[in-house]
Amino acid sequence: EAIPGKEADESLRKATESLEGNLLIGVLNSIGIRRDAGAVELLTARLKDQNGEVATAAAVALGHIGGSDAAKALQDSLASAEPALRNALAEGCILCAEQFHASGKATEATALYDVVREADVPKQRKLEGLRGAILARGDAGLPLLAEALQSEDKRVFQMALGTAREIPSKEVDKALATEYGRAAPERAAILIAVMADRPETANSALILKAAGPGPKPVRLAALAALGRVGNESSLSTLLDAGLDTDAEVVQAAQAALGSLPGDGINQEIVTRLAGADGNLLRLLIETIGQRRIDAIPELVKALDHPEQPVRAAALIALGNTVTPKSLNVLIAQAVAPKLADDGAAALAALKTASVRMPDREECAGQLAAALNRGAPAAKDAIL
């Protein structure tokens, strides 16, 4: 198979004259791998071989070789073949069509895909034919895609979702939005996820609206999608969801806040600290820690907040963000917390920060210097 030149092709072709059974099948497979166009005639003859496995190997080999002659042989045989051989013939047609499509011969590819999807062949081949027919048609295939998205057949629907991810056209997003508008919540949630897989053309406004109050499956999918395709305009919606009473909604919102794209997101989160209080302040601080935003002065200020959950969130955020120069802030909180309720959170944050420090020796030195400044329990923790 790896030897270059026509001599190897001729050798394999000649071998088919005297071999049979598994040896013949192996040679036919090798001919297909080498894509020997000179073997199309002998492979076409083998489509009628009494040994079904030989005929199957010949069909697949023709598919690998591709071209008009191979495609015609496969298509002609598919129309009258025994049921046992149709799967291989359909596979060969799909392989030929893929080569046509890749080489810019969309008309030939479309015709062959249509033959397969309309033939009496196994379901998987029909699905492959439908996928190819949509892709080869370009924007003209969108009605077929829309029809598949509406199908009650789960496998057809799943194929349509995968195919939608492959087409860069903005028209696909319009088709997805149309289907979303009439889909049940479970399907609508899946459509939202597909939209998020198309970040360059995703309908951000639709996703943002879906992230508000509404059917829970849709809302969870939309919140997750915002973490990938959202922007500064998504921040308020995510913060509102992060304060919801439903734990799953809160979890999805927090995950999205941690990954929300946009150059101005971090600064906007820090800016909002000034006017926030209570649970919103806590959520903003948690997001700062999650995104590892450089906001140490603001976090240190929050350590004096009267509410313990806010102080605990600030300590955890400091554990995720402090630099070696500001590690002493956490050390001070750990060895001598201002309030007893903060001791455990301060020690946990100090441990997180210590693991993160780039210079282990410097970190150990700062910790060792604090050994004699705290209570026995703090000393144990520092050790």
Short mmCIF file of C-alpha atoms in Angstrom, two decimals:
data_model
loop_
_atom_site.label_atom_id
_atom_site.label_comp_id
_atom_site.label_asym_id
_atom_site.label_seq_id
_atom_site.Cartn_x
_atom_site.Cartn_y
_atom_site.Cartn_z
CA GLU A 1 0.00 0.00 0.00
CA ALA A 2 2.84 2.43 0.75
CA ILE A 3 5.02 1.74 -2.30
CA PRO A 4 4.81 4.61 -4.80
CA GLY A 5 4.47 4.06 -8.54
CA LYS A 6 2.21 2.24 -10.95
CA GLU A 7 4.09 -1.07 -10.60
CA ALA A 8 2.52 -1.72 -7.20
CA ASP A 9 -0.94 -0.94 -8.60
CA GLU A 10 -0.38 -3.37 -11.46
CA SER A 11 0.82 -6.05 -9.07
CA LEU A 12 -2.28 -5.76 -6.91
CA ARG A 13 -4.59 -5.78 -9.91
CA LYS A 14 -2.91 -8.92 -11.27
CA ALA A 15 -3.21 -10.61 -7.88
CA THR A 16 -7.01 -10.35 -8.02
CA GLU A 17 -6.99 -12.80 -10.93
CA SER A 18 -5.70 -15.71 -8.83
CA LEU A 19 -6.69 -14.96 -5.21
CA GLU A 20 -9.95 -15.66 -3.42
CA GLY A 21 -11.51 -15.36 0.01
CA ASN A 22 -9.76 -13.26 2.66
CA LEU A 23 -6.64 -12.78 0.55
CA LEU A 24 -8.69 -11.33 -2.28
CA ILE A 25 -10.60 -9.11 0.15
CA GLY A 26 -7.31 -7.81 1.52
CA VAL A 27 -6.03 -6.97 -1.96
CA LEU A 28 -9.26 -5.17 -2.86
CA ASN A 29 -8.96 -3.13 0.34
CA SER A 30 -5.38 -2.20 -0.58
CA ILE A 31 -6.44 -1.15 -4.07
CA GLY A 32 -9.02 1.15 -2.48
CA ILE A 33 -6.49 2.65 -0.10
CA ARG A 34 -4.15 3.36 -3.02
CA ARG A 35 -7.11 4.92 -4.91
CA ASP A 36 -6.09 3.14 -8.10
CA ALA A 37 -8.36 4.55 -10.81
CA GLY A 38 -7.12 1.88 -13.17
CA ALA A 39 -8.88 -0.77 -11.09
CA VAL A 40 -12.43 0.62 -11.43
CA GLU A 41 -13.40 -1.88 -14.14
CA LEU A 42 -12.24 -4.96 -12.25
CA LEU A 43 -13.81 -3.69 -9.02
CA THR A 44 -17.10 -3.08 -10.82
CA ALA A 45 -17.05 -6.69 -11.97
CA ARG A 46 -16.44 -7.86 -8.43
CA LEU A 47 -19.65 -6.14 -7.27
CA LYS A 48 -21.40 -9.26 -8.62
CA ASP A 49 -19.06 -11.72 -6.90
CA GLN A 50 -20.78 -14.70 -5.27
CA ASN A 51 -18.81 -14.04 -2.09
CA GLY A 52 -20.69 -11.23 -0.37
CA GLU A 53 -17.63 -10.05 1.54
CA VAL A 54 -15.67 -9.71 -1.69
CA ALA A 55 -18.48 -7.68 -3.24
CA THR A 56 -18.59 -5.51 -0.12
CA ALA A 57 -14.85 -4.86 -0.27
CA ALA A 58 -15.12 -3.95 -3.96
CA ALA A 59 -17.92 -1.46 -3.24
CA VAL A 60 -16.00 0.32 -0.50
CA ALA A 61 -12.82 0.34 -2.61
CA LEU A 62 -14.71 2.04 -5.45
CA GLY A 63 -15.86 4.64 -2.96
CA HIS A 64 -12.30 5.36 -1.89
CA ILE A 65 -11.17 5.68 -5.50
CA GLY A 66 -14.02 7.99 -6.39
CA GLY A 67 -14.61 9.71 -9.70
CA SER A 68 -17.45 9.58 -12.19
CA ASP A 69 -16.87 6.00 -13.35
CA ALA A 70 -16.78 4.61 -9.83
CA ALA A 71 -19.82 6.64 -8.83
CA LYS A 72 -21.81 5.39 -11.83
CA ALA A 73 -20.91 1.77 -11.12
CA LEU A 74 -21.99 2.09 -7.50
CA GLN A 75 -25.18 3.96 -8.31
CA ASP A 76 -26.20 1.50 -11.03
CA SER A 77 -25.58 -1.47 -8.72
CA LEU A 78 -27.44 0.13 -5.82
CA ALA A 79 -30.66 0.23 -7.81
CA SER A 80 -30.80 -3.55 -8.23
CA ALA A 81 -28.52 -5.00 -5.53
CA GLU A 82 -29.45 -7.64 -3.01
CA PRO A 83 -30.29 -6.18 0.44
CA ALA A 84 -27.11 -7.60 1.97
CA LEU A 85 -24.90 -5.55 -0.38
CA ARG A 86 -26.81 -2.25 -0.27
CA ASN A 87 -25.09 -0.98 2.87
CA ALA A 88 -21.63 -1.27 1.29
CA LEU A 89 -22.81 0.22 -2.00
CA ALA A 90 -24.34 3.15 -0.13
CA GLU A 91 -21.10 3.61 1.81
CA GLY A 92 -19.20 3.67 -1.47
CA CYS A 93 -21.60 6.27 -2.87
CA ILE A 94 -21.13 8.45 0.23
CA LEU A 95 -17.35 8.23 -0.10
CA CYS A 96 -17.55 9.22 -3.78
CA ALA A 97 -19.89 12.10 -2.97
CA GLU A 98 -17.54 13.38 -0.28
CA GLN A 99 -14.72 13.50 -2.83
CA PHE A 100 -16.93 15.34 -5.29
CA HIS A 101 -17.89 17.85 -2.62
CA ALA A 102 -14.30 18.37 -1.48
CA SER A 103 -13.18 19.05 -5.05
CA GLY A 104 -15.90 21.63 -5.67
CA LYS A 105 -18.22 19.42 -7.73
CA ALA A 106 -21.31 20.24 -5.70
CA THR A 107 -23.80 19.16 -8.39
CA GLU A 108 -22.33 15.66 -8.68
CA ALA A 109 -22.07 15.36 -4.90
CA THR A 110 -25.66 16.47 -4.36
CA ALA A 111 -27.01 14.00 -6.89
CA LEU A 112 -25.18 11.09 -5.29
CA TYR A 113 -26.18 12.07 -1.75
CA ASP A 114 -29.80 12.26 -2.89
CA VAL A 115 -29.58 8.77 -4.37
CA VAL A 116 -28.45 7.36 -1.03
CA ARG A 117 -30.96 9.18 1.16
CA GLU A 118 -33.82 8.05 -1.06
CA ALA A 119 -32.65 4.44 -1.48
CA ASP A 120 -33.72 1.38 0.48
CA VAL A 121 -30.58 1.26 2.64
CA PRO A 122 -29.84 1.12 6.38
CA LYS A 123 -30.83 4.16 8.46
CA GLN A 124 -27.26 5.23 9.10
CA ARG A 125 -26.55 5.54 5.38
CA LYS A 126 -29.74 7.52 4.87
CA LEU A 127 -28.61 9.92 7.59
CA GLU A 128 -25.19 10.27 5.97
CA GLY A 129 -26.89 10.96 2.66
CA LEU A 130 -29.15 13.60 4.19
CA ARG A 131 -26.24 15.32 5.95
CA GLY A 132 -24.24 15.38 2.75
CA ALA A 133 -27.20 16.62 0.72
CA ILE A 134 -27.61 19.58 3.09
CA LEU A 135 -23.92 20.48 3.11
CA ALA A 136 -23.42 20.10 -0.65
CA ARG A 137 -26.35 22.41 -1.40
CA GLY A 138 -25.02 25.27 0.73
CA ASP A 139 -27.72 27.83 1.57
CA ALA A 140 -30.08 25.98 -0.77
CA GLY A 141 -29.92 23.08 1.69
CA LEU A 142 -31.41 25.08 4.57
CA PRO A 143 -34.99 23.90 3.89
CA LEU A 144 -33.73 20.33 4.21
CA LEU A 145 -31.97 21.27 7.45
CA ALA A 146 -35.12 22.92 8.80
CA GLU A 147 -37.15 19.84 7.94
CA ALA A 148 -34.66 17.62 9.77
CA LEU A 149 -34.70 19.92 12.81
CA GLN A 150 -38.47 19.45 13.00
CA SER A 151 -38.28 15.66 12.71
CA GLU A 152 -39.71 13.55 15.51
CA ASP A 153 -37.05 10.95 14.74
CA LYS A 154 -34.36 11.43 17.38
CA ARG A 155 -31.51 10.30 15.11
CA VAL A 156 -32.57 12.65 12.32
CA PHE A 157 -32.80 15.52 14.81
CA GLN A 158 -29.34 14.75 16.21
CA MET A 159 -27.91 14.59 12.69
CA ALA A 160 -29.43 17.97 11.93
CA LEU A 161 -27.88 19.47 15.06
CA GLY A 162 -24.45 18.20 14.10
CA THR A 163 -24.84 19.42 10.52
CA ALA A 164 -25.90 22.88 11.69
CA ARG A 165 -22.58 23.19 13.50
CA GLU A 166 -20.72 22.58 10.23
CA ILE A 167 -22.30 25.35 8.15
CA PRO A 168 -20.79 28.83 8.66
CA SER A 169 -23.64 30.74 6.98
CA LYS A 170 -25.61 33.21 9.12
CA GLU A 171 -28.74 31.79 7.52
CA VAL A 172 -28.28 28.72 9.69
CA ASP A 173 -28.61 30.88 12.79
CA LYS A 174 -31.88 32.23 11.44
CA ALA A 175 -33.10 28.68 10.87
CA LEU A 176 -32.10 27.71 14.40
CA ALA A 177 -33.90 30.74 15.81
CA THR A 178 -37.05 29.85 13.86
CA GLU A 179 -37.03 26.28 15.17
CA TYR A 180 -36.28 27.54 18.70
CA GLY A 181 -39.41 29.69 18.58
CA ARG A 182 -41.67 26.67 18.05
CA ALA A 183 -39.79 23.95 19.90
CA ALA A 184 -40.69 22.35 23.21
CA PRO A 185 -38.43 23.39 26.13
CA GLU A 186 -36.26 20.26 25.96
CA ARG A 187 -35.53 20.74 22.26
CA ALA A 188 -35.24 24.49 22.64
CA ALA A 189 -32.49 23.97 25.22
CA ILE A 190 -30.56 21.78 22.78
CA LEU A 191 -30.95 24.38 20.03
CA ILE A 192 -29.50 27.02 22.37
CA ALA A 193 -26.46 24.79 22.91
CA VAL A 194 -25.99 24.48 19.13
CA MET A 195 -26.18 28.26 18.79
CA ALA A 196 -23.39 28.57 21.34
CA ASP A 197 -21.27 26.22 19.24
CA ARG A 198 -21.45 28.85 16.49
CA PRO A 199 -19.86 31.78 18.40
CA GLU A 200 -19.04 33.92 15.38
CA THR A 201 -22.65 34.15 14.21
CA ALA A 202 -24.64 33.24 17.33
CA ASN A 203 -27.87 35.12 18.01
CA SER A 204 -26.71 36.72 21.27
CA ALA A 205 -29.91 38.67 21.80
CA LEU A 206 -32.03 35.51 21.65
CA ILE A 207 -29.71 33.68 24.03
CA LEU A 208 -29.67 36.61 26.46
CA LYS A 209 -33.46 36.70 26.53
CA ALA A 210 -33.63 32.94 27.05
CA ALA A 211 -31.35 33.29 30.08
CA GLY A 212 -34.03 35.25 31.91
CA PRO A 213 -36.97 33.73 33.81
CA GLY A 214 -38.63 30.97 31.83
CA PRO A 215 -38.56 27.19 31.35
CA LYS A 216 -35.70 25.85 33.43
CA PRO A 217 -34.04 23.63 30.77
CA VAL A 218 -33.93 26.56 28.36
CA ARG A 219 -32.65 28.96 31.00
CA LEU A 220 -29.85 26.63 32.10
CA ALA A 221 -28.75 26.11 28.49
CA ALA A 222 -28.84 29.86 27.81
CA LEU A 223 -26.82 30.69 30.93
CA ALA A 224 -24.17 28.17 29.91
CA ALA A 225 -24.19 29.61 26.39
CA LEU A 226 -23.63 33.16 27.66
CA GLY A 227 -20.43 31.97 29.29
CA ARG A 228 -19.17 31.29 25.76
CA VAL A 229 -20.82 33.85 23.47
CA GLY A 230 -21.95 36.59 25.87
CA ASN A 231 -20.39 40.01 26.40
CA GLU A 232 -20.63 43.05 28.69
CA SER A 233 -24.38 43.29 28.04
CA SER A 234 -24.82 39.81 29.54
CA LEU A 235 -23.36 40.71 32.93
CA SER A 236 -26.54 42.03 34.58
CA THR A 237 -28.56 39.01 33.48
CA LEU A 238 -25.94 36.62 34.84
CA LEU A 239 -25.72 38.49 38.14
CA ASP A 240 -29.50 38.36 38.52
CA ALA A 241 -29.44 34.62 37.85
CA GLY A 242 -26.59 34.22 40.32
CA LEU A 243 -28.93 35.53 43.04
CA ASP A 244 -31.81 33.23 42.09
CA THR A 245 -33.44 30.92 44.62
CA ASP A 246 -32.88 27.85 42.41
CA ALA A 247 -29.52 26.23 43.17
CA GLU A 248 -29.06 24.90 39.62
CA VAL A 249 -29.69 28.31 38.11
CA VAL A 250 -27.21 29.88 40.54
CA GLN A 251 -24.58 27.27 39.71
CA ALA A 252 -25.02 27.78 35.96
CA ALA A 253 -24.83 31.56 36.35
CA GLN A 254 -21.69 31.40 38.47
CA ALA A 255 -19.98 29.13 35.94
CA ALA A 256 -20.90 31.55 33.15
CA LEU A 257 -19.66 34.55 35.13
CA GLY A 258 -16.33 32.83 35.48
CA SER A 259 -15.87 32.40 31.74
CA LEU A 260 -17.84 35.33 30.26
CA PRO A 261 -15.76 36.76 27.37
CA GLY A 262 -15.13 40.45 26.77
CA ASP A 263 -12.22 42.81 27.32
CA GLY A 264 -14.16 45.11 29.63
CA ILE A 265 -15.81 42.46 31.82
CA ASN A 266 -13.21 42.41 34.60
CA GLN A 267 -13.15 46.18 35.03
CA GLU A 268 -16.96 46.33 34.99
CA ILE A 269 -17.16 43.74 37.78
CA VAL A 270 -14.72 45.71 39.93
CA THR A 271 -16.58 48.97 39.22
CA ARG A 272 -19.87 47.46 40.37
CA LEU A 273 -18.42 46.67 43.79
CA ALA A 274 -18.82 50.31 44.85
CA GLY A 275 -22.60 50.28 44.64
CA ALA A 276 -23.23 46.71 45.77
CA ASP A 277 -24.10 45.20 49.12
CA GLY A 278 -25.37 41.99 50.62
CA ASN A 279 -25.65 38.99 48.32
CA LEU A 280 -24.79 40.98 45.20
CA LEU A 281 -21.56 42.17 46.79
CA ARG A 282 -20.75 38.61 47.80
CA LEU A 283 -21.43 37.35 44.25
CA LEU A 284 -19.25 40.04 42.70
CA ILE A 285 -16.41 39.19 45.07
CA GLU A 286 -16.77 35.48 44.31
CA THR A 287 -16.62 36.29 40.60
CA ILE A 288 -13.43 38.31 41.13
CA GLY A 289 -11.84 35.27 42.73
CA GLN A 290 -13.18 32.92 40.07
CA ARG A 291 -11.84 35.09 37.24
CA ARG A 292 -8.62 35.88 39.18
CA ILE A 293 -9.11 39.61 38.73
CA ASP A 294 -6.44 41.89 40.17
CA ALA A 295 -8.55 43.75 42.77
CA ILE A 296 -6.59 43.25 45.98
CA PRO A 297 -7.32 46.70 47.51
CA GLU A 298 -11.07 46.20 47.02
CA LEU A 299 -10.91 42.71 48.51
CA VAL A 300 -8.91 43.88 51.52
CA LYS A 301 -11.52 46.59 52.11
CA ALA A 302 -14.25 43.92 52.05
CA LEU A 303 -12.54 42.13 54.96
CA ASP A 304 -14.05 44.80 57.22
CA HIS A 305 -17.59 44.28 55.95
CA PRO A 306 -20.13 43.60 58.74
CA GLU A 307 -21.57 40.50 57.00
CA GLN A 308 -19.62 37.26 57.46
CA PRO A 309 -20.51 35.74 54.04
CA VAL A 310 -19.03 38.82 52.35
CA ARG A 311 -15.85 38.61 54.42
CA ALA A 312 -15.54 34.88 53.72
CA ALA A 313 -15.97 35.48 49.98
CA ALA A 314 -13.27 38.17 50.12
CA LEU A 315 -10.85 35.80 51.87
CA ILE A 316 -11.47 33.04 49.32
CA ALA A 317 -11.02 35.53 46.47
CA LEU A 318 -7.75 36.73 48.00
CA GLY A 319 -6.59 33.13 48.16
CA ASN A 320 -7.08 32.94 44.39
CA THR A 321 -5.57 36.32 43.53
CA VAL A 322 -2.91 37.53 45.99
CA THR A 323 0.64 37.98 44.78
CA PRO A 324 3.78 37.21 46.83
CA LYS A 325 3.95 40.87 47.84
CA SER A 326 0.43 40.80 49.30
CA LEU A 327 0.57 37.34 50.86
CA ASN A 328 1.15 39.01 54.23
CA VAL A 329 -2.49 40.18 54.16
CA LEU A 330 -3.71 36.61 54.32
CA ILE A 331 -1.05 35.58 56.80
CA ALA A 332 -2.20 38.33 59.17
CA GLN A 333 -5.83 37.23 58.82
CA ALA A 334 -4.89 33.60 59.43
CA VAL A 335 -2.74 34.04 62.55
CA ALA A 336 -4.87 36.77 64.14
CA PRO A 337 -8.28 37.18 62.49
CA LYS A 338 -10.19 40.32 63.40
CA LEU A 339 -13.28 38.19 64.00
CA ALA A 340 -13.24 34.60 65.20
CA ASP A 341 -15.75 33.60 62.51
CA ASP A 342 -13.17 34.40 59.84
CA GLY A 343 -10.39 32.14 61.13
CA ALA A 344 -11.24 28.96 59.20
CA ALA A 345 -11.84 30.80 55.92
CA ALA A 346 -8.59 32.75 56.34
CA LEU A 347 -6.54 29.61 56.88
CA ALA A 348 -8.15 27.89 53.87
CA ALA A 349 -7.45 30.95 51.73
CA LEU A 350 -3.84 31.07 52.91
CA LYS A 351 -3.37 27.43 51.96
CA THR A 352 -4.80 28.09 48.47
CA ALA A 353 -2.56 31.10 48.03
CA SER A 354 0.56 29.27 49.25
CA VAL A 355 0.06 26.49 46.72
CA ARG A 356 -0.18 29.15 43.98
CA MET A 357 2.97 31.07 44.90
CA PRO A 358 5.64 30.88 42.15
CA ASP A 359 8.60 31.07 44.59
CA ARG A 360 8.19 28.27 47.13
CA GLU A 361 11.15 29.35 49.25
CA GLU A 362 9.97 32.93 49.56
CA CYS A 363 6.49 31.75 50.50
CA ALA A 364 7.85 29.32 53.10
CA GLY A 365 9.98 32.12 54.55
CA GLN A 366 6.97 34.38 55.04
CA LEU A 367 5.02 31.55 56.65
CA ALA A 368 7.89 30.65 58.98
CA ALA A 369 8.20 34.25 60.11
CA ALA A 370 4.55 34.14 61.23
CA LEU A 371 4.85 30.98 63.32
CA ASN A 372 5.26 32.78 66.63
CA ARG A 373 2.55 35.38 66.02
CA GLY A 374 -0.57 33.26 66.27
CA ALA A 375 -2.45 30.92 68.56
CA PRO A 376 -1.43 27.24 68.72
CA ALA A 377 -4.14 26.22 66.25
CA ALA A 378 -2.90 28.77 63.73
CA LYS A 379 0.67 27.54 64.20
CA ASP A 380 -0.43 24.00 63.36
CA ALA A 381 -2.15 25.23 60.22
CA ILE A 382 0.86 27.28 59.13
CA LEU A 383 3.18 24.33 59.64
#
